[in-house]
Amino acid sequence: MEKLFGLFGHPVTHSMSPMMHNDAFQQLGIDASYKLFDVKPEFLKDAVLGIRALNIVGCNITIPHKVAVMDFLDEIDDEAKEIGAVNTIVNLDGKLIGYNTDGRGYLESLVPVLTKRLTEQRVLVLGAGGAARAIVTVLAREGAQEVIVANRTLSKAKDLATLTNHDIIATTIEEAATELNQFDIIINTTSVGMSPNIEDIPVSLDKLKADCVVSDLIYNPIRTKLLIEADKRGAKILDGVGMFVNQGALSFEYWTGQKPNRERMAQLVYQKLGGTLC
Ligand code: ATR
């Protein structure tokens, strides 16, 4: 019988996850289908109970349910607990286990573009929401030399700074901009610059170090204003497709025990985005 997988979120209409996972199932000869489930917050508990009832094998969880879903699971893996959010559920014979693949997915996209070890890098993370939590947790775990979180709302950056045992500094975006030449890696986790507001930039790059790595989690557009400007100044740039693909591939591995072809997944996503943007 065809195995069922899916994404719970609200809204989920524009997700590229079904395209990516269904292609991987086909490539690996797995009789399975990945569907979108638009789950309103008031129905989240019912939807999660439905995973067991309908024998859905695995799920991704996205905005706005990544934190709330934790209350309805049987077990939460340590990394997801540390991040404080779940983006992947595995239904193991009726036992629902929560994981978080966002942080590792990001790290696996970042490491190949680095020329120095993370332990020798000072990192600026812009934003203090869910994505920033996953990334800061993984950077702290990997022992980045310094992690600074800059956010529009300073109190949220301060909350995030206390999340791990690592020494994380909280600041404002304006202050970070004045010290931008101190950073080796800059990571935008805010929605600033996302379509349709493609002319917006989350931080001024006037003081950017030329050999800096500038990374944007946004993948619509693929080249955000931040990346365009950073590229012009000689920085190495990293778009958000890698993280999107890697977090999905890691979820896929939890569900099936098999490794999908990540290059093929990325190609599909670039094709799709290219097609919609032009
Ligand atoms: P995600 O789960 O994708 O990280 P989120 O939890 O809603 O999304 O977090 C969004 C982040 O983008 C927050 O850090 C938010 O800043 P605030 O904490 O001040 O709200 C940031 N953000 C969103 N719109 C912004 C804007 N116009 N300018 C600056 N920061 C913005």
PDB file of C-alpha atoms and ligand atoms in Angstrom:
ATOM      1  CA  MET A   1       0.000   0.000   0.000  1.00  0.00           C
ATOM      2  CA  GLU A   2       1.174   3.520  -0.759  1.00  0.00           C
ATOM      3  CA  LYS A   3       2.787   5.125   2.298  1.00  0.00           C
ATOM      4  CA  LEU A   4       1.578   8.579   3.240  1.00  0.00           C
ATOM      5  CA  PHE A   5       3.765  11.552   4.254  1.00  0.00           C
ATOM      6  CA  GLY A   6       2.962  15.223   4.539  1.00  0.00           C
ATOM      7  CA  LEU A   7       3.511  18.771   5.678  1.00  0.00           C
ATOM      8  CA  PHE A   8       1.391  20.374   8.399  1.00  0.00           C
ATOM      9  CA  GLY A   9       1.417  24.164   8.320  1.00  0.00           C
ATOM     10  CA  HIS A  10      -0.780  27.208   7.864  1.00  0.00           C
ATOM     11  CA  PRO A  11      -0.629  28.341   5.130  1.00  0.00           C
ATOM     12  CA  VAL A  12       1.151  25.662   3.069  1.00  0.00           C
ATOM     13  CA  THR A  13      -0.003  26.443  -0.477  1.00  0.00           C
ATOM     14  CA  HIS A  14       3.358  27.497  -1.934  1.00  0.00           C
ATOM     15  CA  SER A  15       5.497  24.768  -0.385  1.00  0.00           C
ATOM     16  CA  MET A  16       8.029  23.062  -2.627  1.00  0.00           C
ATOM     17  CA  SER A  17       8.324  20.084  -0.253  1.00  0.00           C
ATOM     18  CA  PRO A  18       5.832  17.824  -2.103  1.00  0.00           C
ATOM     19  CA  MET A  19       7.699  18.285  -5.393  1.00  0.00           C
ATOM     20  CA  MET A  20      11.033  17.512  -3.737  1.00  0.00           C
ATOM     21  CA  HIS A  21       9.929  14.498  -1.681  1.00  0.00           C
ATOM     22  CA  ASN A  22       7.656  12.921  -4.276  1.00  0.00           C
ATOM     23  CA  ASP A  23      10.477  13.031  -6.805  1.00  0.00           C
ATOM     24  CA  ALA A  24      12.846  11.412  -4.279  1.00  0.00           C
ATOM     25  CA  PHE A  25      10.313   8.643  -3.544  1.00  0.00           C
ATOM     26  CA  GLN A  26      10.043   7.973  -7.251  1.00  0.00           C
ATOM     27  CA  GLN A  27      13.815   7.982  -7.746  1.00  0.00           C
ATOM     28  CA  LEU A  28      14.297   5.467  -4.940  1.00  0.00           C
ATOM     29  CA  GLY A  29      11.349   3.277  -5.974  1.00  0.00           C
ATOM     30  CA  ILE A  30       9.430   3.914  -2.754  1.00  0.00           C
ATOM     31  CA  ASP A  31       5.650   3.607  -3.086  1.00  0.00           C
ATOM     32  CA  ALA A  32       4.764   6.775  -1.194  1.00  0.00           C
ATOM     33  CA  SER A  33       3.148  10.164  -1.516  1.00  0.00           C
ATOM     34  CA  TYR A  34       3.830  13.497   0.249  1.00  0.00           C
ATOM     35  CA  LYS A  35       0.794  15.777   0.663  1.00  0.00           C
ATOM     36  CA  LEU A  36       0.115  19.263   1.963  1.00  0.00           C
ATOM     37  CA  PHE A  37      -2.162  19.611   4.991  1.00  0.00           C
ATOM     38  CA  ASP A  38      -3.332  23.131   5.779  1.00  0.00           C
ATOM     39  CA  VAL A  39      -3.880  22.776   9.528  1.00  0.00           C
ATOM     40  CA  LYS A  40      -5.384  25.700  11.429  1.00  0.00           C
ATOM     41  CA  PRO A  41      -3.828  26.175  14.897  1.00  0.00           C
ATOM     42  CA  GLU A  42      -7.052  25.143  16.683  1.00  0.00           C
ATOM     43  CA  PHE A  43      -6.961  21.780  14.890  1.00  0.00           C
ATOM     44  CA  LEU A  44      -3.283  20.989  15.425  1.00  0.00           C
ATOM     45  CA  LYS A  45      -3.913  18.442  18.201  1.00  0.00           C
ATOM     46  CA  ASP A  46      -6.557  16.642  16.100  1.00  0.00           C
ATOM     47  CA  ALA A  47      -4.236  16.636  13.114  1.00  0.00           C
ATOM     48  CA  VAL A  48      -1.371  15.119  15.129  1.00  0.00           C
ATOM     49  CA  LEU A  49      -3.675  12.442  16.554  1.00  0.00           C
ATOM     50  CA  GLY A  50      -4.678  11.811  12.954  1.00  0.00           C
ATOM     51  CA  ILE A  51      -1.087  10.863  12.084  1.00  0.00           C
ATOM     52  CA  ARG A  52      -1.484   7.754  14.216  1.00  0.00           C
ATOM     53  CA  ALA A  53      -5.097   7.106  13.226  1.00  0.00           C
ATOM     54  CA  LEU A  54      -4.412   7.364   9.494  1.00  0.00           C
ATOM     55  CA  ASN A  55      -1.036   5.657   9.713  1.00  0.00           C
ATOM     56  CA  ILE A  56       0.837   8.591   8.172  1.00  0.00           C
ATOM     57  CA  VAL A  57       4.482   7.450   8.252  1.00  0.00           C
ATOM     58  CA  GLY A  58       6.162  10.824   8.599  1.00  0.00           C
ATOM     59  CA  CYS A  59       5.476  14.535   8.614  1.00  0.00           C
ATOM     60  CA  ASN A  60       7.153  17.876   8.355  1.00  0.00           C
ATOM     61  CA  ILE A  61       5.883  20.652  10.577  1.00  0.00           C
ATOM     62  CA  THR A  62       6.148  24.277   9.571  1.00  0.00           C
ATOM     63  CA  ILE A  63       4.996  27.753  10.575  1.00  0.00           C
ATOM     64  CA  PRO A  64       3.142  28.326  12.877  1.00  0.00           C
ATOM     65  CA  HIS A  65       3.167  24.856  14.500  1.00  0.00           C
ATOM     66  CA  LYS A  66       6.831  24.027  15.187  1.00  0.00           C
ATOM     67  CA  VAL A  67       6.673  24.823  18.913  1.00  0.00           C
ATOM     68  CA  ALA A  68       3.028  23.972  19.687  1.00  0.00           C
ATOM     69  CA  VAL A  69       3.297  20.498  18.136  1.00  0.00           C
ATOM     70  CA  MET A  70       5.747  19.415  20.853  1.00  0.00           C
ATOM     71  CA  ASP A  71       2.874  19.050  23.360  1.00  0.00           C
ATOM     72  CA  PHE A  72       1.279  16.261  21.333  1.00  0.00           C
ATOM     73  CA  LEU A  73       4.262  13.962  20.674  1.00  0.00           C
ATOM     74  CA  ASP A  74       5.335  10.818  22.542  1.00  0.00           C
ATOM     75  CA  GLU A  75       9.039  11.571  22.447  1.00  0.00           C
ATOM     76  CA  ILE A  76      11.260  14.496  21.437  1.00  0.00           C
ATOM     77  CA  ASP A  77      14.847  14.021  20.415  1.00  0.00           C
ATOM     78  CA  ASP A  78      17.509  15.959  22.357  1.00  0.00           C
ATOM     79  CA  GLU A  79      18.451  18.314  19.521  1.00  0.00           C
ATOM     80  CA  ALA A  80      14.814  19.334  18.967  1.00  0.00           C
ATOM     81  CA  LYS A  81      14.423  19.832  22.726  1.00  0.00           C
ATOM     82  CA  GLU A  82      17.473  22.080  22.784  1.00  0.00           C
ATOM     83  CA  ILE A  83      16.192  24.117  19.829  1.00  0.00           C
ATOM     84  CA  GLY A  84      12.711  24.180  21.350  1.00  0.00           C
ATOM     85  CA  ALA A  85      10.952  23.296  18.094  1.00  0.00           C
ATOM     86  CA  VAL A  86      10.094  20.281  15.942  1.00  0.00           C
ATOM     87  CA  ASN A  87      10.030  20.252  12.141  1.00  0.00           C
ATOM     88  CA  THR A  88       9.934  16.476  11.589  1.00  0.00           C
ATOM     89  CA  ILE A  89       7.751  13.705  13.016  1.00  0.00           C
ATOM     90  CA  VAL A  90       8.430  10.012  12.624  1.00  0.00           C
ATOM     91  CA  ASN A  91       5.557   7.605  13.295  1.00  0.00           C
ATOM     92  CA  LEU A  92       7.343   4.546  14.650  1.00  0.00           C
ATOM     93  CA  ASP A  93       4.621   1.897  14.967  1.00  0.00           C
ATOM     94  CA  GLY A  94       2.248   4.410  16.533  1.00  0.00           C
ATOM     95  CA  LYS A  95       4.872   6.216  18.617  1.00  0.00           C
ATOM     96  CA  LEU A  96       5.274   9.807  17.432  1.00  0.00           C
ATOM     97  CA  ILE A  97       8.841  11.072  17.715  1.00  0.00           C
ATOM     98  CA  GLY A  98       9.806  14.712  17.051  1.00  0.00           C
ATOM     99  CA  TYR A  99      13.082  15.859  15.500  1.00  0.00           C
ATOM    100  CA  ASN A 100      14.489  19.138  14.230  1.00  0.00           C
ATOM    101  CA  THR A 101      16.538  19.061  11.022  1.00  0.00           C
ATOM    102  CA  ASP A 102      16.697  22.840  10.436  1.00  0.00           C
ATOM    103  CA  GLY A 103      19.942  23.528  12.302  1.00  0.00           C
ATOM    104  CA  ARG A 104      21.864  20.588  10.857  1.00  0.00           C
ATOM    105  CA  GLY A 105      20.370  21.252   7.433  1.00  0.00           C
ATOM    106  CA  TYR A 106      21.730  24.768   7.606  1.00  0.00           C
ATOM    107  CA  LEU A 107      25.133  23.681   8.891  1.00  0.00           C
ATOM    108  CA  GLU A 108      25.517  21.165   6.074  1.00  0.00           C
ATOM    109  CA  SER A 109      24.909  23.950   3.546  1.00  0.00           C
ATOM    110  CA  LEU A 110      27.321  26.354   5.276  1.00  0.00           C
ATOM    111  CA  VAL A 111      30.341  24.135   5.910  1.00  0.00           C
ATOM    112  CA  PRO A 112      31.233  23.524   2.225  1.00  0.00           C
ATOM    113  CA  VAL A 113      31.633  27.278   1.578  1.00  0.00           C
ATOM    114  CA  LEU A 114      33.856  27.941   4.598  1.00  0.00           C
ATOM    115  CA  THR A 115      37.599  28.265   4.187  1.00  0.00           C
ATOM    116  CA  LYS A 116      38.295  28.298   7.942  1.00  0.00           C
ATOM    117  CA  ARG A 117      36.904  26.150  10.762  1.00  0.00           C
ATOM    118  CA  LEU A 118      33.817  27.407  12.581  1.00  0.00           C
ATOM    119  CA  THR A 119      35.852  27.547  15.772  1.00  0.00           C
ATOM    120  CA  GLU A 120      37.839  30.380  14.178  1.00  0.00           C
ATOM    121  CA  GLN A 121      34.829  32.360  12.973  1.00  0.00           C
ATOM    122  CA  ARG A 122      32.821  35.209  14.417  1.00  0.00           C
ATOM    123  CA  VAL A 123      29.209  34.861  13.341  1.00  0.00           C
ATOM    124  CA  LEU A 124      26.427  37.436  13.188  1.00  0.00           C
ATOM    125  CA  VAL A 125      22.895  36.038  13.115  1.00  0.00           C
ATOM    126  CA  LEU A 126      20.212  38.536  12.045  1.00  0.00           C
ATOM    127  CA  GLY A 127      16.811  37.751  13.560  1.00  0.00           C
ATOM    128  CA  ALA A 128      15.708  35.898  16.658  1.00  0.00           C
ATOM    129  CA  GLY A 129      12.736  33.808  15.527  1.00  0.00           C
ATOM    130  CA  GLY A 130      12.351  30.064  15.039  1.00  0.00           C
ATOM    131  CA  ALA A 131      14.935  29.700  12.284  1.00  0.00           C
ATOM    132  CA  ALA A 132      17.479  31.707  14.274  1.00  0.00           C
ATOM    133  CA  ARG A 133      16.957  29.408  17.290  1.00  0.00           C
ATOM    134  CA  ALA A 134      17.838  26.332  15.242  1.00  0.00           C
ATOM    135  CA  ILE A 135      20.900  27.995  13.716  1.00  0.00           C
ATOM    136  CA  VAL A 136      22.221  29.525  16.923  1.00  0.00           C
ATOM    137  CA  THR A 137      21.872  26.168  18.679  1.00  0.00           C
ATOM    138  CA  VAL A 138      23.888  24.380  16.029  1.00  0.00           C
ATOM    139  CA  LEU A 139      26.553  27.124  15.841  1.00  0.00           C
ATOM    140  CA  ALA A 140      26.957  26.995  19.603  1.00  0.00           C
ATOM    141  CA  ARG A 141      27.194  23.209  19.571  1.00  0.00           C
ATOM    142  CA  GLU A 142      29.822  23.317  16.821  1.00  0.00           C
ATOM    143  CA  GLY A 143      31.842  25.788  18.881  1.00  0.00           C
ATOM    144  CA  ALA A 144      31.785  28.894  16.669  1.00  0.00           C
ATOM    145  CA  GLN A 145      34.329  31.342  18.066  1.00  0.00           C
ATOM    146  CA  GLU A 146      31.663  33.959  18.706  1.00  0.00           C
ATOM    147  CA  VAL A 147      27.929  34.167  18.007  1.00  0.00           C
ATOM    148  CA  ILE A 148      26.136  37.516  18.069  1.00  0.00           C
ATOM    149  CA  VAL A 149      22.371  37.716  17.599  1.00  0.00           C
ATOM    150  CA  ALA A 150      21.027  41.017  16.290  1.00  0.00           C
ATOM    151  CA  ASN A 151      17.313  41.622  16.162  1.00  0.00           C
ATOM    152  CA  ARG A 152      14.833  44.446  15.574  1.00  0.00           C
ATOM    153  CA  THR A 153      13.304  43.595  18.964  1.00  0.00           C
ATOM    154  CA  LEU A 154      16.289  43.438  21.314  1.00  0.00           C
ATOM    155  CA  SER A 155      14.409  41.544  24.044  1.00  0.00           C
ATOM    156  CA  LYS A 156      13.908  38.584  21.695  1.00  0.00           C
ATOM    157  CA  ALA A 157      17.616  38.529  20.869  1.00  0.00           C
ATOM    158  CA  LYS A 158      18.338  38.498  24.607  1.00  0.00           C
ATOM    159  CA  ASP A 159      15.949  35.571  25.125  1.00  0.00           C
ATOM    160  CA  LEU A 160      17.644  33.657  22.358  1.00  0.00           C
ATOM    161  CA  ALA A 161      21.090  34.434  23.772  1.00  0.00           C
ATOM    162  CA  THR A 162      20.223  32.529  26.954  1.00  0.00           C
ATOM    163  CA  LEU A 163      19.026  29.434  25.050  1.00  0.00           C
ATOM    164  CA  THR A 164      22.328  27.538  25.074  1.00  0.00           C
ATOM    165  CA  ASN A 165      25.277  27.251  27.465  1.00  0.00           C
ATOM    166  CA  HIS A 166      27.399  29.023  24.873  1.00  0.00           C
ATOM    167  CA  ASP A 167      28.313  32.671  25.388  1.00  0.00           C
ATOM    168  CA  ILE A 168      25.989  34.415  22.941  1.00  0.00           C
ATOM    169  CA  ILE A 169      25.737  38.187  22.706  1.00  0.00           C
ATOM    170  CA  ALA A 170      22.509  40.007  21.903  1.00  0.00           C
ATOM    171  CA  THR A 171      22.440  43.331  20.122  1.00  0.00           C
ATOM    172  CA  THR A 172      20.400  45.559  17.831  1.00  0.00           C
ATOM    173  CA  ILE A 173      20.655  45.509  14.047  1.00  0.00           C
ATOM    174  CA  GLU A 174      21.936  49.112  14.040  1.00  0.00           C
ATOM    175  CA  GLU A 175      24.747  48.311  16.452  1.00  0.00           C
ATOM    176  CA  ALA A 176      25.708  45.206  14.494  1.00  0.00           C
ATOM    177  CA  ALA A 177      25.899  47.337  11.331  1.00  0.00           C
ATOM    178  CA  THR A 178      28.455  49.656  12.919  1.00  0.00           C
ATOM    179  CA  GLU A 179      30.699  46.674  13.757  1.00  0.00           C
ATOM    180  CA  LEU A 180      30.077  44.647  10.631  1.00  0.00           C
ATOM    181  CA  ASN A 181      33.799  44.377   9.816  1.00  0.00           C
ATOM    182  CA  GLN A 182      34.193  42.221  12.940  1.00  0.00           C
ATOM    183  CA  PHE A 183      32.272  39.312  11.412  1.00  0.00           C
ATOM    184  CA  ASP A 184      33.422  36.408   9.259  1.00  0.00           C
ATOM    185  CA  ILE A 185      29.924  35.033   8.652  1.00  0.00           C
ATOM    186  CA  ILE A 186      26.610  36.921   8.462  1.00  0.00           C
ATOM    187  CA  ILE A 187      23.377  34.918   8.398  1.00  0.00           C
ATOM    188  CA  ASN A 188      20.005  36.498   7.671  1.00  0.00           C
ATOM    189  CA  THR A 189      17.137  34.580   9.280  1.00  0.00           C
ATOM    190  CA  THR A 190      14.620  37.443   9.091  1.00  0.00           C
ATOM    191  CA  SER A 191      12.029  37.759   6.358  1.00  0.00           C
ATOM    192  CA  VAL A 192      13.497  41.101   5.221  1.00  0.00           C
ATOM    193  CA  GLY A 193      14.104  40.958   1.456  1.00  0.00           C
ATOM    194  CA  MET A 194      11.622  38.171   0.787  1.00  0.00           C
ATOM    195  CA  SER A 195       9.353  38.491  -2.235  1.00  0.00           C
ATOM    196  CA  PRO A 196       7.512  40.807  -2.838  1.00  0.00           C
ATOM    197  CA  ASN A 197       9.734  43.176  -0.770  1.00  0.00           C
ATOM    198  CA  ILE A 198      12.835  42.349  -2.768  1.00  0.00           C
ATOM    199  CA  GLU A 199      14.405  45.810  -2.464  1.00  0.00           C
ATOM    200  CA  ASP A 200      14.658  45.540   1.347  1.00  0.00           C
ATOM    201  CA  ILE A 201      17.928  44.657   3.041  1.00  0.00           C
ATOM    202  CA  PRO A 202      18.148  43.465   6.690  1.00  0.00           C
ATOM    203  CA  VAL A 203      21.414  45.282   7.507  1.00  0.00           C
ATOM    204  CA  SER A 204      23.590  47.955   5.920  1.00  0.00           C
ATOM    205  CA  LEU A 205      26.699  46.391   4.356  1.00  0.00           C
ATOM    206  CA  ASP A 206      28.834  49.565   4.328  1.00  0.00           C
ATOM    207  CA  LYS A 207      31.340  48.025   6.750  1.00  0.00           C
ATOM    208  CA  LEU A 208      31.350  44.494   5.324  1.00  0.00           C
ATOM    209  CA  LYS A 209      34.662  42.595   5.410  1.00  0.00           C
ATOM    210  CA  ALA A 210      35.601  41.585   1.852  1.00  0.00           C
ATOM    211  CA  ASP A 211      36.226  37.902   2.658  1.00  0.00           C
ATOM    212  CA  CYS A 212      33.025  37.551   4.687  1.00  0.00           C
ATOM    213  CA  VAL A 213      30.520  34.759   4.003  1.00  0.00           C
ATOM    214  CA  VAL A 214      27.033  36.255   3.665  1.00  0.00           C
ATOM    215  CA  SER A 215      24.183  33.817   3.869  1.00  0.00           C
ATOM    216  CA  ASP A 216      20.442  34.323   3.471  1.00  0.00           C
ATOM    217  CA  LEU A 217      17.850  31.733   4.489  1.00  0.00           C
ATOM    218  CA  ILE A 218      15.411  33.293   2.037  1.00  0.00           C
ATOM    219  CA  TYR A 219      15.143  31.452  -1.291  1.00  0.00           C
ATOM    220  CA  ASN A 220      12.404  33.503  -2.885  1.00  0.00           C
ATOM    221  CA  PRO A 221      14.059  35.354  -4.541  1.00  0.00           C
ATOM    222  CA  ILE A 222      17.155  33.174  -4.779  1.00  0.00           C
ATOM    223  CA  ARG A 223      19.340  36.294  -4.987  1.00  0.00           C
ATOM    224  CA  THR A 224      18.115  38.658  -2.317  1.00  0.00           C
ATOM    225  CA  LYS A 225      19.219  42.284  -2.166  1.00  0.00           C
ATOM    226  CA  LEU A 226      21.503  41.264   0.723  1.00  0.00           C
ATOM    227  CA  LEU A 227      23.246  38.658  -1.445  1.00  0.00           C
ATOM    228  CA  ILE A 228      23.464  40.952  -4.483  1.00  0.00           C
ATOM    229  CA  GLU A 229      25.071  43.729  -2.432  1.00  0.00           C
ATOM    230  CA  ALA A 230      27.398  41.324  -0.602  1.00  0.00           C
ATOM    231  CA  ASP A 231      28.488  39.799  -3.907  1.00  0.00           C
ATOM    232  CA  LYS A 232      29.277  43.269  -5.295  1.00  0.00           C
ATOM    233  CA  ARG A 233      31.531  43.854  -2.280  1.00  0.00           C
ATOM    234  CA  GLY A 234      33.479  40.655  -2.867  1.00  0.00           C
ATOM    235  CA  ALA A 235      31.897  38.479  -0.176  1.00  0.00           C
ATOM    236  CA  LYS A 236      31.166  34.805  -0.652  1.00  0.00           C
ATOM    237  CA  ILE A 237      27.396  34.317  -0.797  1.00  0.00           C
ATOM    238  CA  LEU A 238      25.115  31.426   0.118  1.00  0.00           C
ATOM    239  CA  ASP A 239      21.414  31.349  -0.774  1.00  0.00           C
ATOM    240  CA  GLY A 240      18.639  29.590   1.157  1.00  0.00           C
ATOM    241  CA  VAL A 241      18.098  26.658  -1.223  1.00  0.00           C
ATOM    242  CA  GLY A 242      20.805  24.544   0.432  1.00  0.00           C
ATOM    243  CA  MET A 243      19.220  24.711   3.858  1.00  0.00           C
ATOM    244  CA  PHE A 244      15.757  24.021   2.470  1.00  0.00           C
ATOM    245  CA  VAL A 245      16.990  20.956   0.589  1.00  0.00           C
ATOM    246  CA  ASN A 246      19.144  19.653   3.445  1.00  0.00           C
ATOM    247  CA  GLN A 247      16.470  19.927   6.126  1.00  0.00           C
ATOM    248  CA  GLY A 248      14.109  18.047   3.809  1.00  0.00           C
ATOM    249  CA  ALA A 249      16.712  15.415   2.948  1.00  0.00           C
ATOM    250  CA  LEU A 250      17.464  14.830   6.646  1.00  0.00           C
ATOM    251  CA  SER A 251      13.721  14.406   7.350  1.00  0.00           C
ATOM    252  CA  PHE A 252      13.523  11.966   4.442  1.00  0.00           C
ATOM    253  CA  GLU A 253      16.384   9.971   5.958  1.00  0.00           C
ATOM    254  CA  TYR A 254      14.603   9.775   9.333  1.00  0.00           C
ATOM    255  CA  TRP A 255      11.437   8.502   7.644  1.00  0.00           C
ATOM    256  CA  THR A 256      12.869   6.023   5.171  1.00  0.00           C
ATOM    257  CA  GLY A 257      16.417   5.205   6.283  1.00  0.00           C
ATOM    258  CA  GLN A 258      17.485   6.089   2.722  1.00  0.00           C
ATOM    259  CA  LYS A 259      19.490   9.021   1.379  1.00  0.00           C
ATOM    260  CA  PRO A 260      17.798  11.054  -1.343  1.00  0.00           C
ATOM    261  CA  ASN A 261      19.879  12.713  -4.063  1.00  0.00           C
ATOM    262  CA  ARG A 262      20.361  16.221  -2.676  1.00  0.00           C
ATOM    263  CA  GLU A 263      21.837  17.653  -5.889  1.00  0.00           C
ATOM    264  CA  ARG A 264      18.754  16.551  -7.779  1.00  0.00           C
ATOM    265  CA  MET A 265      16.506  18.026  -5.072  1.00  0.00           C
ATOM    266  CA  ALA A 266      18.349  21.362  -5.302  1.00  0.00           C
ATOM    267  CA  GLN A 267      18.104  21.347  -9.093  1.00  0.00           C
ATOM    268  CA  LEU A 268      14.341  20.869  -8.900  1.00  0.00           C
ATOM    269  CA  VAL A 269      14.006  23.745  -6.440  1.00  0.00           C
ATOM    270  CA  TYR A 270      16.190  26.086  -8.533  1.00  0.00           C
ATOM    271  CA  GLN A 271      14.207  25.149 -11.641  1.00  0.00           C
ATOM    272  CA  LYS A 272      10.918  25.821  -9.893  1.00  0.00           C
ATOM    273  CA  LEU A 273      12.058  29.146  -8.443  1.00  0.00           C
ATOM    274  CA  GLY A 274      13.654  30.227 -11.685  1.00  0.00           C
ATOM    275  CA  GLY A 275      10.432  29.420 -13.442  1.00  0.00           C
ATOM    276  CA  THR A 276       8.264  31.427 -11.092  1.00  0.00           C
ATOM    277  CA  LEU A 277      10.581  34.398 -10.811  1.00  0.00           C
ATOM    278  CA  CYS A 278      11.281  35.181 -14.446  1.00  0.00           C
TER     279      CYS A 278
HETATM  280  P1  ATR B   1      11.084  32.202  11.481  1.00  0.00           P
HETATM  281  O1  ATR B   1      10.475  31.014  12.173  1.00  0.00           O
HETATM  282  O2  ATR B   1      11.113  32.054   9.977  1.00  0.00           O
HETATM  283  O3  ATR B   1      12.405  32.571  12.046  1.00  0.00           O
HETATM  284  P2  ATR B   1       9.698  34.220  13.001  1.00  0.00           P
HETATM  285  O4  ATR B   1       9.819  33.345  14.201  1.00  0.00           O
HETATM  286  O5  ATR B   1       8.407  34.878  12.735  1.00  0.00           O
HETATM  287  O6  ATR B   1      10.075  33.424  11.691  1.00  0.00           O
HETATM  288  O7  ATR B   1      10.869  35.326  13.092  1.00  0.00           O
HETATM  289  C1  ATR B   1      10.957  36.369  12.187  1.00  0.00           C
HETATM  290  C2  ATR B   1      12.237  37.188  12.461  1.00  0.00           C
HETATM  291  O8  ATR B   1      12.320  38.175  11.435  1.00  0.00           O
HETATM  292  C3  ATR B   1      12.216  37.943  13.779  1.00  0.00           C
HETATM  293  O9  ATR B   1      13.535  38.043  14.275  1.00  0.00           O
HETATM  294  C4  ATR B   1      11.699  39.334  13.368  1.00  0.00           C
HETATM  295  O10 ATR B   1      12.090  40.403  14.210  1.00  0.00           O
HETATM  296  P3  ATR B   1      11.204  40.778  15.530  1.00  0.00           P
HETATM  297  O11 ATR B   1      11.579  39.777  16.565  1.00  0.00           O
HETATM  298  O12 ATR B   1      11.633  42.151  15.859  1.00  0.00           O
HETATM  299  O13 ATR B   1       9.762  40.695  15.099  1.00  0.00           O
HETATM  300  C5  ATR B   1      12.374  39.490  12.032  1.00  0.00           C
HETATM  301  N1  ATR B   1      11.680  40.437  11.168  1.00  0.00           N
HETATM  302  C6  ATR B   1      10.527  40.249  10.486  1.00  0.00           C
HETATM  303  N2  ATR B   1      10.198  41.346   9.779  1.00  0.00           N
HETATM  304  C7  ATR B   1      11.183  42.273  10.015  1.00  0.00           C
HETATM  305  C8  ATR B   1      11.443  43.602   9.576  1.00  0.00           C
HETATM  306  N3  ATR B   1      10.616  44.228   8.726  1.00  0.00           N
HETATM  307  N4  ATR B   1      12.562  44.221  10.017  1.00  0.00           N
HETATM  308  C9  ATR B   1      13.410  43.594  10.856  1.00  0.00           C
HETATM  309  N5  ATR B   1      13.232  42.336  11.321  1.00  0.00           N
HETATM  310  C10 ATR B   1      12.138  41.680  10.898  1.00  0.00           C
END
